[in-house]
Structures are given as C-alpha cells and as structure tokens.
Amino acid sequence: MPTVTIDGQQIGVPEGTTIIQAAEMLDIHIPRYCYHPGLSIAGSCRMCLVQVEKTPKLQIACYTPVSEGMAVHTNTEQVVKARQAILEFLLLNHPVDCPVCDQAGECWLQEYYMEYGLYDSALLEDKVRKRKAVILGPHIVLDTERCILCSRCLRFCDEITKTHELGIFERGDRSEIWLYPGKVLDNKYCGNVADICPVGSLTDRDFRFICRVWYLEDVNSICPCCSTGCNIIVDYNLKRPHAAKGRRLMRLRPRYNPEVNKWWMCDEGRYGFKFVDASDRILDPARKENDKLKPIPWEEALGRVARAIRALVDEGRQEQIGIITSRWSTNEELYMARRLFVEQLGVKGLDHRVPGNIVGQDDGFLIRADKSPNSKGAELIAVHHPEGMDATQIVQAASQGKIKLLYVLHHDLAEAFGNKLIQKVSQNTELLVYQGTNFNQTSDQADVVLPAAAWPEKEGTFTNYAGRVQKINEAFAPPGRAWPDGKIFVELASRLGAPFRYICAEDIFREMADRVEPFKGMSYSSLGLTGSLVSSQGE
C-alpha cells in the first residue's frame, strides 16, 4: 500500500489509486472536466494538472497512479497558471450565453473561472460557430458551441448503456459531439448525460427553461418507480411556482449509493414524478352524492368510515371488511395498517398483492419488473392475514356482496380487474373507500374519497428488492387538504377506540424496529444516507 503526501497531508492508499482519487480521500478537490469516477479515464481536458516533486512537468491527476513516497502539490503558482491557460483555451470558442443557459449556476466553467481564471485574455480570434439547440432524442438537447469535448456523454453511452449513439466528429476546433448516422439518443438511461455534462452542452428537455437553479431547494429521497430504490435528489421550487405553471417538483437527479445505483438512474424513474403536480390530484375529502363527489370536512369523512367499520366489528362481522393496502406506502404506513386493521380490529381480509404490478423484465442493471418501491417491505411487515383472503379474492368477494366495506389505498383496481368488476364492487358494497393521490376509475366509483400525500410530501422508509431499508424525506407539504397515509390512520384509529401515540414517522419506525424482527436494531440515524439491510438479508 503506497503512501503519498498531497499538500502536506499523508495517506496510504491501495495499489493503482490515482492522484485525484487519493486527493478525494483527503477531501482535497482537484478541478476536473473529463474525469468521472464511474467512467473510464480520458485525460483530455488537462484541468486536473498537479505538480509532482522530482517530476519536471505537470502531471494529470486523473491518470497518474500514486507511488511510494510521492509528494504532490495541487495549488502551486505553476499549477494555477496552467489552469488559467486551460480555461482560456476551453473558453476560446465557448459562447458567452450564460444568461440563457440552463447550466448557469451549476456550470463548472463558471465556477473554475471564478476560482482560477480572472485572466486578461490575449486571444482576439473570432469564435467558431457550431450547431445549437439540436434535439438528440426525447429527453436531451445538444448545443455543440458550448461543448468542451470532455467525452463524458460518449463514454457513458459506450460503457454504461453500451448503446453507442455518440461520437466525436471532425478535427481541431471543428470537432464536435454528434450522433452516429441513423442513431437517436433514446436509451433507457439517456437523461444521465445531462447530469454528467459539466458545461450545459447537453440539457434536459423537461427541465429546460423551467426554473433557474438558484431558486431550487433540494432534499434526499428514494425513487418510487420500481423496487431497485435508486437514491435520488429531489429539486423543487416553492418560491416561483408561477414560472413553472404551478409545478413544484422540478427535476430528479441520481444520488450516489455504491450499493444500489452508483451514480445513475433510469429515465422511467427520472420522469415518473409528473403525477405529483398533476391537475387530477385529489385535494379534499369527498363523499358521493347523486353520483358526484362532494367535498366534505375530514371530520365528516373519517367519521363516516369509522362508524361503518365499528358497526361491522361490534357485530363480529370482520370477515365482511376488506382492506387493500399499497406497496407504494412506506414501511411505517404499512405497519400502521397491520396494527390497526389486523391487530386491533381483527380484520382478516387485508392484502397488498394486487395483480399487474410486475411489468416486463429486469434489465440486468437498474430497471426491475416490479414497479413498486416497497413490495419487500410489505412482505416483511406481513401486511396480509395468514388466514385471510388475498387481494383478488377480496375484490371478487366484494363484487358478490360478501364484503360490505372495501377500503382501497392508492391502487386503481380497474387497471387490474377491469372497470365492470369495480362497478359491481361499488354496487354490492355498503361503503367503498378510496385513499390515494390522484383521481382514477376506482375513486370515481367510491362512496368516500380520502386525499393522500405523494412520496415527496411525507417522511418514511422504503425497503428495496434486496432488503435495503432507505429513507425518503418530505420536500414540501401536500396540496389542498391531503394528508400522509400515516396521519389518516392515526386519526381513523382514534375514532375506532384504538388511539396511536405517534407524533411523527420516526415514532412509528422506532416501534416497528422493536416489534418486527427483520427491522430489529434499526433507527433513522443508523440508516444514514445509503440505508441498511434488514436482518433477514444478512445484516
């Protein structure tokens, strides 16, 4: 294990470690454009030049491996002058269109110029003009004038997706990134090229001109679009919603987790958030009156549901109650459903396994056929009664009048069972309750509708397919009078004589970690930023 000294700090590193990697272990940032830890080394931008003692020329830190006794200086006068020269070269043909560039505020050219540039240019040549605002595919726009030929996007398509859409064409100052003949940038992960582009040459069509980055706030979360549970950053804007036509959630970006998604996320997850700010969000509790839903207070809505449940329980007719929970609910919310309906009320007809959740096949990378984020959590928490019916049996029984009260969370049962069957369910049950985020065919048939919070509007945890428990965080409050599922259950329980003393999601998780074996010993603090494996997965 060679020992290297960087800016006076000494560290031992594994054989083959490069200078830039060793510097990061010491929290020393070396500027870079072409270097990305998830891609091969290109060594083309030269921005990471450093001074190595006993070596006459500056060395690129991204490619040079450390050796025993090496001494490196990252910020000497010679290094700073070299960086200034590199910046002047890169900016020679770069358009000065920062006021209209989506990368402004996140641009590495801007940041490094302010740190290392500030030079008086000696170059007076006219800039080379290239193609601008070219659509490469459904998600990405290319501005070739801004490109500094770092080749990150090219290497991503060659090494990560292996779809080979991009190449570098022409020579000298005419060189540019472009599509190979007959190709379109339309692979399942192409949104990542906008993330890794350091200069605004590749921008996201969905986010383009929607919001300036300095108006954004962010929070760490987990992608809910499949059971992989990619770690993400939620960028949102509450200061200027009028600029984005009321849209609060602006974009999702991948967050590094070496055990789950590394630096990447798929486009399905990246653009799967539109329902959060959609016009069909359920904003108020409602009851059906003359075949139309009429907004009512929460007190009235919960009171009606509680009275119907209490009447059946008091008469010992728990078998006539059906509860279909959701694998889009958090671990905490699923645990509360089990506590309330199974343990407190003795309901046997409770299940989460609605057909139609498995779509296609796993792609061998990040995309999984299971399109829900918490199937594993529902399985481990046992959100179904071992002696009871499954979801299909519950719906069939409800359509035959054997279930008098059916309570559905988030699922549009019409997608799984057909609208005709759900109409029968509505006709043959005394009370059909729908709890969810957006209107659908099931909510249209419901007698009572309860508005629920979407995943960026609440706190909790998901358990991915591998048994890794990961935390989601609230970015902003739910719209209208919507509540998180957990709060709805707490309020409903208090009306059913089974009060829960939970103040927040962490209280529920703490109790669940005490009572549910796979989660033993876990806490929000122990989950950290990358999550923890449940005990049954070998933690």
Steps between C-alpha positions, in 0.01 A plus 500: 500500500691809380507812714455837329519857630258751345521865604679395819248228594615139499284199420546133415293385202444172312731417212379659174328797665534817294600839639148640457351205693755532778432874524127435540576266792662804664210732404725688261315600185696497176315674213387273218272487197552168323560291812201313645545221757245279324661525155832409342786751505517729195765747621391751237409820684834543685326702771623266774869581449703479822867535594682182605833546671801371305292502179593781257155540340154536648301174510130434452361378831221290347741263322818502708515222762660576834828336593678452831634827637338716232450864600230695314410870502161597361500878530845639424554810286602280205184289536273804524653654187452172313134493602456856383645404162272195475197714581599758239533224243162345590326838496657608170201377298248472783197730449440756771131411533489442875182710543300250291689181586328248728837404647555851639549467873624141466756551222852385573640752253344777706617354831858430397533832318408683820749288696791467257426725203444874520769548234539766229459308178766548232289327234295705255390237244137467401319209660425191294124471445335160541151348522274613783187363670500172308256235627688171537207298630189517718684640803825671397591820312856561373675835464828418325643850546508451876662156484858471630540143368545343842343183348310409816176450306674290236661274762169465685326372185793270420572362846183522709208458260718344224269657241773699318291791371763775527842565351747785442508616138724738302841625619665788681272787599230353273469185713160437651290239676236363265273203437618211289303471173158350555523531879274685747591558864210298636638237736336436837762700690572792266395764756827433681702673227346832605603431862862428412547776242706762688431799275138509377563352158248222569182616672182327609198584285262456794690744725616736224397864568270389785688639799834658583705275727548770764127488570518126569505328834582132532451201726633144493250229416439164330355442153155333531471369143632147554636272770867596441460807721750729326632776722397839363499873565163674474536855366194713570395863478247663732618860448396549139232238416337736249810474282437125458119518484454383858755219478681449827712195425746612233731205442648184646871426496689183598680498833808282550447172682765234425268220616193591292529726195851644518479833306206420271124473467268394217279735300185322619579609854640839401182611324248296701411781741247694291200367695619692807399839355241372253162668463320182612641503854240432769495813714209449739319219681177427315188286507280389215173688466273453195785314323737795553774550755431786739783646714445454874706568817747237621293456815197395299693274264689315773190486717304326226775243438553438873128447568471250219805304619391514865152371417638192325762433771248536784277246328792261455488530123870575441493253211287754314777760510761509221814713510729524198822672600769634268861417424542872428440573870800525732605232747359713778160535333480129422588418859224731622250330267590163651486638855159660449310260281649161592624535857244747636187421298556136406448550126616199297429634151809717464756471219733704279560259209290654224574340159667701224790642699761289316561655159751366248835365620799616700758659271799372697605849604258724693154447351294228667171346392347566844381859458431570867758632746398302807389147410775359720394717792138388466617139495724536807241693701243235399231739384255217447328256733636144478147362524337765285432563132741644250420820307341317207274300732407816690392680182306197376324468836416871496348470153276221632387697804695288748718799592290788630782752549797518262786740582748551213833681527657652185418215259276559202329163518347555156845460345543158662144365492315708240252784548193276477608296800572817701153629413362175646714557810354849537145372458533204738692659787346725760807723504788522252783720632785619279813656648756631254673789328324529161153440363452179303228250412493357852465841666217579256308198633578565868251614763770679701827638361793589729781716353847360573849648480738393225850370581682840491238640737571269794770331705561129536693204361484256209656152491641412159505157336834414665368582848673838531297743712540857373352829611282745310467859623226760469583764240176697522154476653215313327263714291155599617390304806685179416668307784768229511359149534646478849313805625177369350545170686576679828185710471290201396637289785407765757138480377505121526610493862856396419700821543860499380744731675715572198615856439715439193615224267810441710280401797333234286834374367639476853207281610517293181872439558413364845213276387581381146798263498666593165520866608646429845763748612435752224443871547481800269850601604642153428354505148716798409510612138536154345263284707545169681417139422229330703620223727347224288727616215815432696564830671 
